[in-house]
Amino acid sequence: MKIASFNVNSIKARLTNLTDWLKEAEPDIVCLQELKCIDENFPHGPIEELGYNVAVNGQKTYNGVAILSKHPLEDVSRGLPGNDGDDHARYIEAVVSANGSVVRVASIYLPNGNPVDTDKFTYKLGWMDRLIDHARELLSYEEPLVLAGDYNVIPTIDDVHNPAAWVNDALFRPETRAKFRELINLGLTDAFRACHREAHRYTFWDYQAGAWAKDNGIRIDHLLLSPQAADLLKASDIDRAVRGREKPSDHVPIWVELDLG
DNA sequence: ATGCCGGGCGAAGCCCGA
């Protein structure tokens, strides 16, 4: 079973780019981020035509996440627990049953957090605390679990082209990286890193200053696996060629293959 | 480099992303 994550930076602007990739990559499950549309405006038609069931947690203008699945989506829940006052659409979770197996999947759009001297950074760190609490709960189920999304976290110096340019950025600040390690240390596996040791493999390149041409990127989209999912890990990779196409997102898809039949 | 691009909103120019 192939499970992917893709920050599309507007589902409306990216529809053709997305459906082209869906046709060639043929993922079973896709976690999308930054839809930038309300539930009613999600383009169900072109995506359901390709055989996907769809669960959306949308929002006007900002954020918005979804899960696409060729198998039925069950027990869909929207929003990250722990703060009823948080109205950002940054989290959706569902259970997928396929071939007698079950996998729980979440699509995550973790806050950017810049500038760091504002409440945006506080919000990011608080959101990460809530994610850690929720992940601890989900891990207690002892089942295959994939926490997939745009984490807006550069985990290590190997995951950025020019570390010096990011030292004071919310994506690379020590506090951010420490919280990410706290999440990993619950017992999650960074699927891409488990399959690839080489440095400088990125999932995001800025639209500006020729970042793509210079390979000036960062690795901030991650698929984190529970031990039960990591047991099934066969492969993981980044579909970087998508960044070079017409009207690309600034992120590219990243995926895992799990031996779930 | 800190918004040079790109998208939303809405119909010019601002907000936002990373």
Coordinates of N, CA, C and O in Angstrom, one line a residue, chain A residues 85-186:
Chain A
G85 N -10.5 26.3 21.1 CA -10.5 27.6 20.5 C -9.7 27.8 19.2 O -9.7 28.8 18.6
D86 N -9.0 26.7 18.8 CA -8.2 26.7 17.6 C -9.1 26.4 16.4 O -9.6 25.3 16.3
D87 N -9.2 27.4 15.6 CA -10.1 27.2 14.4 C -9.4 27.0 13.1 O -10.0 27.1 12.0
H88 N -8.1 26.8 13.2 CA -7.3 26.5 11.9 C -7.6 25.1 11.5 O -7.5 24.1 12.3
A89 N -7.8 24.9 10.2 CA -8.1 23.5 9.6 C -6.8 22.9 9.3 O -6.3 23.0 8.1
R90 N -6.1 22.3 10.2 CA -4.8 21.8 10.1 C -4.6 20.3 10.3 O -3.5 19.7 10.3
Y91 N -5.7 19.6 10.6 CA -5.6 18.2 11.0 C -6.9 17.4 10.6 O -8.0 17.9 10.8
I92 N -6.7 16.2 10.0 CA -7.8 15.3 9.8 C -7.2 13.9 9.8 O -6.1 13.7 9.5
E93 N -8.0 13.0 10.4 CA -7.5 11.6 10.7 C -8.6 10.7 10.3 O -9.8 11.0 10.4
A94 N -8.2 9.5 9.8 CA -9.2 8.5 9.4 C -8.6 7.1 9.5 O -7.3 7.0 9.5
V95 N -9.4 6.1 9.5 CA -9.0 4.7 9.5 C -9.3 4.1 8.1 O -10.4 4.3 7.6
V96 N -8.4 3.4 7.5 CA -8.6 2.8 6.2 C -8.4 1.2 6.4 O -7.4 0.8 7.0
S97 N -9.4 0.5 6.0 CA -9.3 -1.0 6.0 C -9.1 -1.4 4.6 O -9.8 -1.0 3.7
A98 N -8.1 -2.3 4.4 CA -7.8 -2.8 3.0 C -7.2 -4.2 3.2 O -6.3 -4.4 3.9
N99 N -7.8 -5.1 2.4 CA -7.2 -6.5 2.3 C -7.1 -7.1 3.7 O -6.1 -7.8 4.0
G100 N -8.1 -6.8 4.6 CA -8.1 -7.4 5.9 C -7.1 -6.7 6.9 O -7.1 -7.1 8.0
S101 N -6.4 -5.7 6.4 CA -5.6 -4.9 7.3 C -6.2 -3.5 7.6 O -7.0 -3.1 6.9
V102 N -5.7 -2.9 8.7 CA -6.1 -1.6 9.0 C -4.9 -0.7 9.2 O -3.9 -1.0 9.8
V103 N -5.1 0.6 8.7 CA -4.1 1.6 8.9 C -4.8 2.9 9.3 O -5.8 3.2 8.7
R104 N -4.3 3.5 10.3 CA -4.8 4.9 10.7 C -3.9 5.9 10.1 O -2.7 5.8 10.2
V105 N -4.5 6.9 9.5 CA -3.7 7.9 8.8 C -4.2 9.3 9.2 O -5.4 9.6 9.3
A106 N -3.2 10.2 9.4 CA -3.5 11.6 9.7 C -2.8 12.5 8.6 O -1.7 12.3 8.2
S107 N -3.6 13.5 8.2 CA -3.0 14.6 7.3 C -2.8 15.8 8.2 O -3.7 16.4 8.8
I108 N -1.5 16.3 8.3 CA -1.1 17.3 9.2 C -0.5 18.5 8.5 O 0.3 18.4 7.6
Y109 N -1.0 19.7 8.8 CA -0.4 20.9 8.4 C 0.0 21.7 9.6 O -0.7 22.5 10.1
L110 N 1.3 21.5 10.0 CA 1.8 22.1 11.2 C 2.1 23.6 11.0 O 2.6 23.9 9.9
P111 N 1.8 24.4 12.0 CA 1.9 25.9 11.7 C 3.4 26.2 11.4 O 4.3 25.7 11.9
N112 N 3.5 27.3 10.6 CA 4.8 27.8 10.1 C 5.6 28.4 11.3 O 6.8 28.0 11.5
G113 N 5.0 29.3 12.1 CA 5.6 29.8 13.3 C 6.4 31.0 13.2 O 6.9 31.5 14.2
N114 N 6.6 31.6 12.0 CA 7.3 32.8 11.8 C 6.4 34.0 11.9 O 5.2 33.9 11.5
P115 N 6.9 35.2 12.4 CA 8.2 35.4 12.9 C 8.3 34.8 14.4 O 7.3 34.7 15.1
V116 N 9.5 34.5 14.8 CA 9.7 33.7 16.0 C 9.5 34.6 17.3 O 9.2 34.1 18.4
D117 N 9.5 35.9 17.1 CA 9.3 36.8 18.3 C 7.8 37.2 18.5 O 7.5 38.1 19.1
T118 N 6.9 36.4 17.8 CA 5.5 36.7 17.9 C 4.7 35.5 18.4 O 5.2 34.4 18.6
D119 N 3.4 35.7 18.6 CA 2.5 34.6 19.1 C 2.4 33.5 18.1 O 1.9 32.4 18.4
K120 N 2.8 33.7 16.8 CA 2.8 32.7 15.8 C 3.7 31.5 16.2 O 3.4 30.3 16.0
F121 N 4.9 31.9 16.8 CA 5.8 30.9 17.2 C 5.3 30.1 18.4 O 5.4 28.9 18.5
T122 N 4.7 30.9 19.3 CA 4.1 30.2 20.5 C 3.0 29.3 20.1 O 2.9 28.2 20.6
Y123 N 2.2 29.7 19.1 CA 1.1 28.8 18.6 C 1.7 27.5 18.0 O 1.2 26.4 18.2
K124 N 2.8 27.7 17.2 CA 3.5 26.5 16.6 C 3.9 25.5 17.7 O 3.6 24.3 17.6
L125 N 4.6 26.0 18.7 CA 5.1 25.1 19.8 C 4.0 24.5 20.5 O 4.0 23.3 20.9
G126 N 2.9 25.3 20.8 CA 1.7 24.7 21.5 C 1.1 23.6 20.6 O 0.6 22.6 21.2
W127 N 1.0 23.9 19.3 CA 0.4 22.9 18.4 C 1.2 21.6 18.4 O 0.6 20.5 18.4
M128 N 2.5 21.8 18.5 CA 3.4 20.6 18.5 C 3.2 19.8 19.9 O 3.2 18.6 19.9
D129 N 3.0 20.5 21.0 CA 2.7 19.9 22.2 C 1.4 19.0 22.1 O 1.3 17.9 22.6
R130 N 0.4 19.6 21.5 CA -0.9 18.9 21.3 C -0.7 17.7 20.4 O -1.3 16.7 20.6
L131 N 0.1 17.9 19.4 CA 0.4 16.7 18.5 C 1.1 15.6 19.2 O 0.8 14.4 19.0
I132 N 2.0 16.0 20.1 CA 2.8 15.0 20.9 C 1.8 14.2 21.8 O 1.8 13.0 21.8
D133 N 0.9 15.0 22.4 CA -0.1 14.3 23.3 C -1.0 13.4 22.5 O -1.3 12.3 23.0
H134 N -1.4 13.8 21.3 CA -2.4 13.0 20.5 C -1.6 11.8 20.0 O -2.2 10.7 19.9
A135 N -0.4 12.0 19.5 CA 0.4 10.9 19.0 C 0.6 9.8 20.1 O 0.5 8.6 19.8
R136 N 0.8 10.2 21.3 CA 1.0 9.3 22.4 C -0.3 8.5 22.6 O -0.2 7.2 22.8
E137 N -1.4 9.1 22.5 CA -2.7 8.4 22.6 C -2.8 7.4 21.4 O -3.2 6.2 21.7
L138 N -2.6 7.8 20.2 CA -2.7 7.0 19.1 C -1.7 5.8 19.1 O -2.1 4.7 18.7
L139 N -0.5 6.0 19.6 CA 0.5 5.0 19.7 C 0.0 3.9 20.7 O 0.4 2.7 20.6
S140 N -0.8 4.3 21.7 CA -1.3 3.3 22.7 C -2.2 2.2 22.0 O -2.4 1.2 22.6
Y141 N -2.7 2.5 20.8 CA -3.6 1.5 20.1 C -2.7 0.4 19.6 O -3.3 -0.7 19.2
E142 N -1.4 0.6 19.4 CA -0.5 -0.4 18.9 C -1.0 -1.0 17.6 O -1.1 -2.2 17.4
E143 N -1.2 -0.1 16.7 CA -1.7 -0.5 15.3 C -0.9 0.3 14.3 O -0.2 1.3 14.6
P144 N -0.9 -0.1 13.0 CA -0.2 0.7 12.0 C -0.8 2.1 11.9 O -2.0 2.3 11.8
L145 N 0.1 3.1 12.0 CA -0.3 4.5 12.1 C 0.7 5.3 11.2 O 1.9 5.1 11.4
V146 N 0.2 6.2 10.4 CA 1.0 7.1 9.6 C 0.6 8.5 9.8 O -0.5 8.9 9.5
L147 N 1.5 9.3 10.4 CA 1.3 10.7 10.6 C 2.0 11.4 9.5 O 3.2 11.6 9.5
A148 N 1.2 11.9 8.5 CA 1.8 12.4 7.3 C 1.5 13.9 7.1 O 0.4 14.3 7.4
G149 N 2.5 14.6 6.6 CA 2.1 16.0 6.3 C 3.3 17.0 6.2 O 4.4 16.6 6.2
D150 N 2.9 18.3 6.1 CA 3.8 19.4 6.1 C 4.1 19.8 7.6 O 3.2 20.4 8.2
Y151 N 5.2 19.3 8.1 CA 5.5 19.6 9.5 C 6.1 21.0 9.8 O 6.2 21.4 10.9
N152 N 6.5 21.6 8.7 CA 7.2 22.9 8.8 C 8.4 22.8 9.8 O 8.6 23.7 10.6
V153 N 9.1 21.6 9.8 CA 10.2 21.4 10.7 C 11.4 20.8 9.8 O 11.2 19.8 9.1
I154 N 12.5 21.5 9.8 CA 13.8 20.9 9.3 C 14.4 20.2 10.4 O 15.0 20.7 11.3
P155 N 14.4 18.8 10.3 CA 14.9 18.1 11.5 C 16.4 18.2 11.8 O 16.7 18.3 13.0
T156 N 17.2 18.2 10.8 CA 18.7 18.3 11.0 C 19.4 19.1 10.0 O 18.8 19.5 9.0
I157 N 20.6 19.3 10.2 CA 21.5 20.1 9.3 C 21.6 19.5 7.9 O 21.9 20.1 6.9
D158 N 21.4 18.2 7.9 CA 21.4 17.4 6.6 C 20.2 17.7 5.7 O 20.1 17.2 4.6
D159 N 19.2 18.4 6.3 CA 17.9 18.5 5.6 C 17.7 19.9 5.1 O 16.5 20.3 4.9
V160 N 18.8 20.6 4.9 CA 18.7 22.0 4.4 C 19.9 22.4 3.6 O 21.0 22.0 4.0
H161 N 19.7 23.1 2.5 CA 20.8 23.4 1.6 C 21.8 24.4 2.2 O 23.0 24.2 2.1
N162 N 21.2 25.4 2.9 CA 22.1 26.4 3.5 C 21.7 26.7 4.9 O 20.9 27.6 5.2
P163 N 22.2 25.9 5.9 CA 21.8 25.9 7.3 C 21.9 27.3 7.9 O 21.0 27.8 8.7
A164 N 22.9 28.0 7.5 CA 23.2 29.4 8.1 C 22.0 30.3 7.9 O 21.7 31.2 8.7
A165 N 21.4 30.2 6.7 CA 20.3 31.1 6.4 C 19.0 30.8 7.2 O 18.1 31.6 7.2
W166 N 19.0 29.7 7.9 CA 17.8 29.2 8.6 C 17.9 29.2 10.1 O 17.0 28.8 10.8
V167 N 19.1 29.6 10.7 CA 19.3 29.4 12.1 C 18.3 30.2 13.0 O 18.0 29.7 14.1
N168 N 17.7 31.3 12.5 CA 16.8 32.0 13.3 C 15.3 31.8 12.8 O 14.5 32.6 13.2
D169 N 15.1 30.9 12.0 CA 13.8 30.6 11.4 C 13.0 29.6 12.2 O 13.6 28.7 12.8
A170 N 11.7 29.8 12.3 CA 10.9 29.0 13.1 C 10.9 27.5 12.7 O 10.7 26.6 13.5
L171 N 11.3 27.2 11.4 CA 11.4 25.9 10.9 C 12.6 25.1 11.4 O 12.7 23.9 11.3
F172 N 13.6 25.9 11.9 CA 14.9 25.3 12.2 C 15.4 25.7 13.6 O 16.5 25.3 14.0
R173 N 14.6 26.4 14.3 CA 15.0 26.9 15.7 C 15.2 25.7 16.6 O 14.5 24.7 16.5
P174 N 16.1 25.7 17.6 CA 16.3 24.6 18.5 C 15.1 24.1 19.2 O 14.9 22.9 19.4
E175 N 14.2 25.1 19.6 CA 12.9 24.7 20.3 C 12.1 23.8 19.4 O 11.5 22.9 19.8
T176 N 12.0 24.2 18.1 CA 11.2 23.5 17.1 C 11.8 22.1 16.9 O 11.0 21.1 16.9
R177 N 13.1 22.0 16.7 CA 13.7 20.7 16.5 C 13.6 19.8 17.7 O 13.5 18.6 17.6
A178 N 13.7 20.4 18.9 CA 13.6 19.7 20.1 C 12.2 19.1 20.3 O 12.0 17.9 20.6
K179 N 11.2 19.8 19.9 CA 9.8 19.3 20.0 C 9.6 18.2 19.0 O 8.9 17.2 19.2
F180 N 10.2 18.3 17.8 CA 10.1 17.3 16.8 C 10.8 16.0 17.3 O 10.2 14.9 17.1
R181 N 11.9 16.2 17.9 CA 12.6 15.0 18.5 C 11.7 14.3 19.6 O 11.6 13.1 19.7
E182 N 11.0 15.2 20.4 CA 10.2 14.7 21.4 C 9.1 13.8 20.8 O 8.7 12.8 21.3
L183 N 8.5 14.3 19.7 CA 7.5 13.5 18.9 C 8.1 12.2 18.4 O 7.6 11.1 18.7
I184 N 9.3 12.3 17.8 CA 9.9 11.1 17.2 C 10.2 10.1 18.4 O 10.1 8.9 18.3
N185 N 10.7 10.6 19.5 CA 11.1 9.8 20.6 C 10.0 9.1 21.3 O 10.2 8.2 22.2
L186 N 8.8 9.4 21.0 CA 7.6 8.5 21.4 C 7.7 7.1 20.8 O 7.0 6.2 21.3

